[in-house]
Short mmCIF file of N, CA and C in Angstrom, two decimals:
data_model
loop_
_atom_site.label_atom_id
_atom_site.label_comp_id
_atom_site.label_asym_id
_atom_site.label_seq_id
_atom_site.Cartn_x
_atom_site.Cartn_y
_atom_site.Cartn_z
N UNK A 196 -8.14 0.69 -34.63
CA UNK A 196 -8.53 1.90 -35.33
C UNK A 196 -7.43 2.99 -35.09
N UNK A 197 -6.79 3.32 -36.12
CA UNK A 197 -5.84 4.43 -36.07
C UNK A 197 -4.46 4.13 -35.34
N UNK A 198 -3.90 5.10 -34.80
CA UNK A 198 -2.61 4.92 -34.20
C UNK A 198 -2.68 5.05 -32.68
N UNK A 199 -3.72 5.08 -32.15
CA UNK A 199 -3.87 4.99 -30.55
C UNK A 199 -3.71 6.43 -29.90
N UNK A 200 -3.85 7.51 -30.71
CA UNK A 200 -3.76 8.88 -30.14
C UNK A 200 -4.93 9.09 -29.18
N UNK A 201 -6.17 8.63 -29.55
CA UNK A 201 -7.27 8.81 -28.70
C UNK A 201 -7.14 8.11 -27.38
N UNK A 202 -6.61 6.96 -27.42
CA UNK A 202 -6.23 6.22 -26.14
C UNK A 202 -5.27 7.04 -25.21
N UNK A 203 -4.23 7.60 -25.85
CA UNK A 203 -3.30 8.29 -25.13
C UNK A 203 -3.96 9.56 -24.43
N UNK A 204 -4.79 10.23 -25.17
CA UNK A 204 -5.41 11.36 -24.65
C UNK A 204 -6.40 11.11 -23.55
N UNK A 205 -7.12 9.97 -23.72
CA UNK A 205 -7.94 9.52 -22.59
C UNK A 205 -7.13 9.15 -21.45
N UNK A 206 -6.08 8.48 -21.60
CA UNK A 206 -5.19 8.18 -20.45
C UNK A 206 -4.67 9.40 -19.78
N UNK A 207 -4.31 10.40 -20.53
CA UNK A 207 -3.83 11.66 -19.96
C UNK A 207 -4.97 12.37 -19.17
N UNK A 208 -6.12 12.36 -19.61
CA UNK A 208 -7.32 12.88 -18.88
C UNK A 208 -7.49 12.20 -17.62
N UNK A 209 -7.36 10.80 -17.58
CA UNK A 209 -7.51 9.98 -16.44
C UNK A 209 -6.34 10.27 -15.40
N UNK A 210 -5.06 10.49 -15.98
CA UNK A 210 -3.99 10.79 -15.06
C UNK A 210 -4.18 12.08 -14.35
N UNK A 211 -4.65 13.01 -15.08
CA UNK A 211 -4.92 14.39 -14.44
C UNK A 211 -5.98 14.29 -13.38
N UNK A 212 -7.03 13.62 -13.68
CA UNK A 212 -8.12 13.33 -12.67
C UNK A 212 -7.56 12.68 -11.39
N UNK A 213 -6.79 11.71 -11.58
CA UNK A 213 -6.21 11.03 -10.50
C UNK A 213 -5.33 12.00 -9.62
N UNK A 214 -4.54 12.71 -10.27
CA UNK A 214 -3.70 13.71 -9.64
C UNK A 214 -4.50 14.64 -8.76
N UNK A 215 -5.46 15.21 -9.38
CA UNK A 215 -6.30 16.22 -8.61
C UNK A 215 -7.16 15.52 -7.54
N UNK A 216 -7.58 14.27 -7.63
CA UNK A 216 -8.23 13.58 -6.60
C UNK A 216 -7.31 13.36 -5.49
N UNK A 217 -6.09 12.92 -5.76
CA UNK A 217 -5.10 12.73 -4.66
C UNK A 217 -4.73 13.94 -3.97
N UNK A 218 -4.66 15.03 -4.62
CA UNK A 218 -4.30 16.34 -4.03
C UNK A 218 -5.51 16.85 -3.06
N UNK A 219 -6.75 16.62 -3.56
CA UNK A 219 -7.90 17.07 -2.72
C UNK A 219 -7.96 16.15 -1.57
N UNK A 220 -7.62 14.90 -1.62
CA UNK A 220 -7.66 13.95 -0.55
C UNK A 220 -6.66 14.34 0.52
N UNK A 221 -5.43 14.73 0.03
CA UNK A 221 -4.37 15.05 1.03
C UNK A 221 -4.74 16.38 1.70
N UNK A 222 -5.23 17.31 0.95
CA UNK A 222 -5.66 18.64 1.53
C UNK A 222 -6.77 18.42 2.59
N UNK A 223 -7.81 17.70 2.29
CA UNK A 223 -8.93 17.57 3.26
C UNK A 223 -8.40 16.78 4.50
N UNK A 224 -7.56 15.74 4.27
CA UNK A 224 -7.01 14.84 5.35
C UNK A 224 -6.07 15.73 6.26
N UNK A 225 -5.22 16.60 5.64
CA UNK A 225 -4.33 17.41 6.56
C UNK A 225 -5.07 18.39 7.26
N UNK A 226 -6.10 19.02 6.70
CA UNK A 226 -7.04 19.95 7.47
C UNK A 226 -7.68 19.26 8.59
N UNK A 227 -8.17 18.07 8.39
CA UNK A 227 -8.78 17.47 9.49
C UNK A 227 -7.71 16.94 10.61
N UNK A 228 -6.59 16.59 10.16
CA UNK A 228 -5.51 16.22 11.04
C UNK A 228 -5.07 17.45 11.94
N UNK A 229 -5.01 18.52 11.25
CA UNK A 229 -4.67 19.79 12.07
C UNK A 229 -5.83 20.12 12.98
N UNK A 230 -6.98 20.08 12.54
CA UNK A 230 -8.18 20.54 13.45
C UNK A 230 -8.27 19.56 14.70
N UNK A 231 -8.14 18.25 14.46
CA UNK A 231 -8.23 17.27 15.45
C UNK A 231 -7.10 17.53 16.48
N UNK A 232 -5.91 17.67 15.94
CA UNK A 232 -4.70 17.81 16.80
C UNK A 232 -4.75 19.12 17.54
N UNK A 233 -5.30 20.12 16.90
CA UNK A 233 -5.47 21.45 17.55
C UNK A 233 -6.35 21.33 18.85
N UNK A 234 -7.35 20.42 18.78
CA UNK A 234 -8.34 20.25 19.82
C UNK A 234 -7.81 19.13 20.77
N UNK A 235 -6.69 18.59 20.54
CA UNK A 235 -6.02 17.49 21.40
C UNK A 235 -6.72 16.17 21.23
N UNK A 236 -7.33 15.96 20.09
CA UNK A 236 -8.04 14.66 19.99
C UNK A 236 -7.29 13.52 19.22
N UNK A 237 -6.00 13.87 19.03
CA UNK A 237 -5.15 12.90 18.28
C UNK A 237 -3.70 12.64 19.03
N UNK A 238 -3.25 11.35 18.74
CA UNK A 238 -1.97 11.27 19.43
C UNK A 238 -0.95 12.19 18.71
N UNK A 239 0.10 12.58 19.41
CA UNK A 239 1.07 13.54 19.02
C UNK A 239 0.51 14.86 18.61
N UNK A 240 -0.50 15.27 19.35
CA UNK A 240 -1.17 16.57 19.02
C UNK A 240 -0.25 17.75 19.05
N UNK A 241 0.65 17.77 20.04
CA UNK A 241 1.54 18.95 20.17
C UNK A 241 2.55 19.09 18.91
N UNK A 242 2.89 17.93 18.35
CA UNK A 242 3.73 17.92 17.15
C UNK A 242 2.92 18.33 15.90
N UNK A 243 1.70 17.73 15.73
CA UNK A 243 0.94 17.97 14.48
C UNK A 243 0.30 19.32 14.40
N UNK A 244 -0.08 20.01 15.48
CA UNK A 244 -0.77 21.29 15.33
C UNK A 244 0.20 22.52 15.33
N UNK A 245 1.42 22.32 15.19
CA UNK A 245 2.37 23.49 15.08
C UNK A 245 2.25 23.98 13.58
N UNK A 246 2.37 25.33 13.48
CA UNK A 246 2.28 25.96 12.10
C UNK A 246 3.58 26.72 11.97
N UNK A 247 3.98 27.00 10.68
CA UNK A 247 5.24 27.68 10.49
C UNK A 247 4.95 29.18 10.43
N UNK A 248 5.82 30.02 9.91
CA UNK A 248 5.71 31.34 9.88
C UNK A 248 4.64 31.96 8.85
N UNK A 249 4.28 31.02 7.97
CA UNK A 249 3.22 31.35 7.00
C UNK A 249 1.84 30.83 7.47
N UNK A 250 1.81 30.40 8.66
CA UNK A 250 0.58 29.81 9.32
C UNK A 250 0.14 28.47 8.50
N UNK A 251 1.09 27.73 8.07
CA UNK A 251 0.81 26.38 7.41
C UNK A 251 1.13 25.34 8.38
N UNK A 252 0.25 24.39 8.65
CA UNK A 252 0.52 23.23 9.46
C UNK A 252 1.40 22.14 8.79
N UNK A 253 2.65 22.36 8.53
CA UNK A 253 3.41 21.48 7.62
C UNK A 253 3.50 20.11 8.22
N UNK A 254 3.59 20.01 9.50
CA UNK A 254 3.71 18.57 10.12
C UNK A 254 2.47 17.88 9.79
N UNK A 255 1.34 18.45 9.88
CA UNK A 255 0.05 17.68 9.54
C UNK A 255 -0.04 17.46 8.05
N UNK A 256 0.56 18.37 7.21
CA UNK A 256 0.46 18.05 5.80
C UNK A 256 1.46 16.91 5.38
N UNK A 257 2.66 16.88 6.01
CA UNK A 257 3.56 15.93 5.62
C UNK A 257 3.18 14.46 6.18
N UNK A 258 2.55 14.41 7.39
CA UNK A 258 2.02 13.16 7.91
C UNK A 258 0.87 12.66 7.08
N UNK A 259 0.04 13.60 6.67
CA UNK A 259 -1.06 13.14 5.82
C UNK A 259 -0.61 12.54 4.46
N UNK A 260 0.42 13.26 3.81
CA UNK A 260 0.91 12.88 2.54
C UNK A 260 1.63 11.53 2.71
N UNK A 261 2.39 11.38 3.84
CA UNK A 261 3.11 10.06 4.02
C UNK A 261 2.08 8.96 4.14
N UNK A 262 1.02 9.14 4.94
CA UNK A 262 0.10 8.15 5.14
C UNK A 262 -0.63 7.79 3.78
N UNK A 263 -1.07 8.80 2.93
CA UNK A 263 -1.63 8.63 1.75
C UNK A 263 -0.68 7.89 0.73
N UNK A 264 0.63 8.19 0.83
CA UNK A 264 1.59 7.41 0.00
C UNK A 264 1.65 6.03 0.38
N UNK A 265 1.72 5.73 1.67
CA UNK A 265 1.82 4.38 2.10
C UNK A 265 0.54 3.51 1.68
N UNK A 266 -0.58 4.20 1.81
CA UNK A 266 -1.89 3.51 1.40
C UNK A 266 -1.87 3.23 -0.19
N UNK A 267 -1.24 4.13 -0.89
CA UNK A 267 -1.24 3.99 -2.37
C UNK A 267 -0.22 2.90 -2.81
N UNK A 268 0.64 2.42 -1.95
CA UNK A 268 1.72 1.44 -2.31
C UNK A 268 0.99 0.07 -2.62
N UNK A 269 -0.16 -0.16 -2.03
CA UNK A 269 -0.84 -1.45 -2.18
C UNK A 269 -1.44 -1.51 -3.51
#
């Protein structure tokens, strides 16, 4: 039916939904990583609970993003 424009639009909607789902997953995971490491409940807590000058726990964010990326490789 037609030239496939509807399929491309649906694929675009699905791609945007996957992107936002991944971002919310990394956000919640990094917040939990920071909270647990702040309380000393995770390995490498001293490394993970450090924040930068903008009060962002970059170490926890990067670790969470790297783990999410490794899990997505499968």
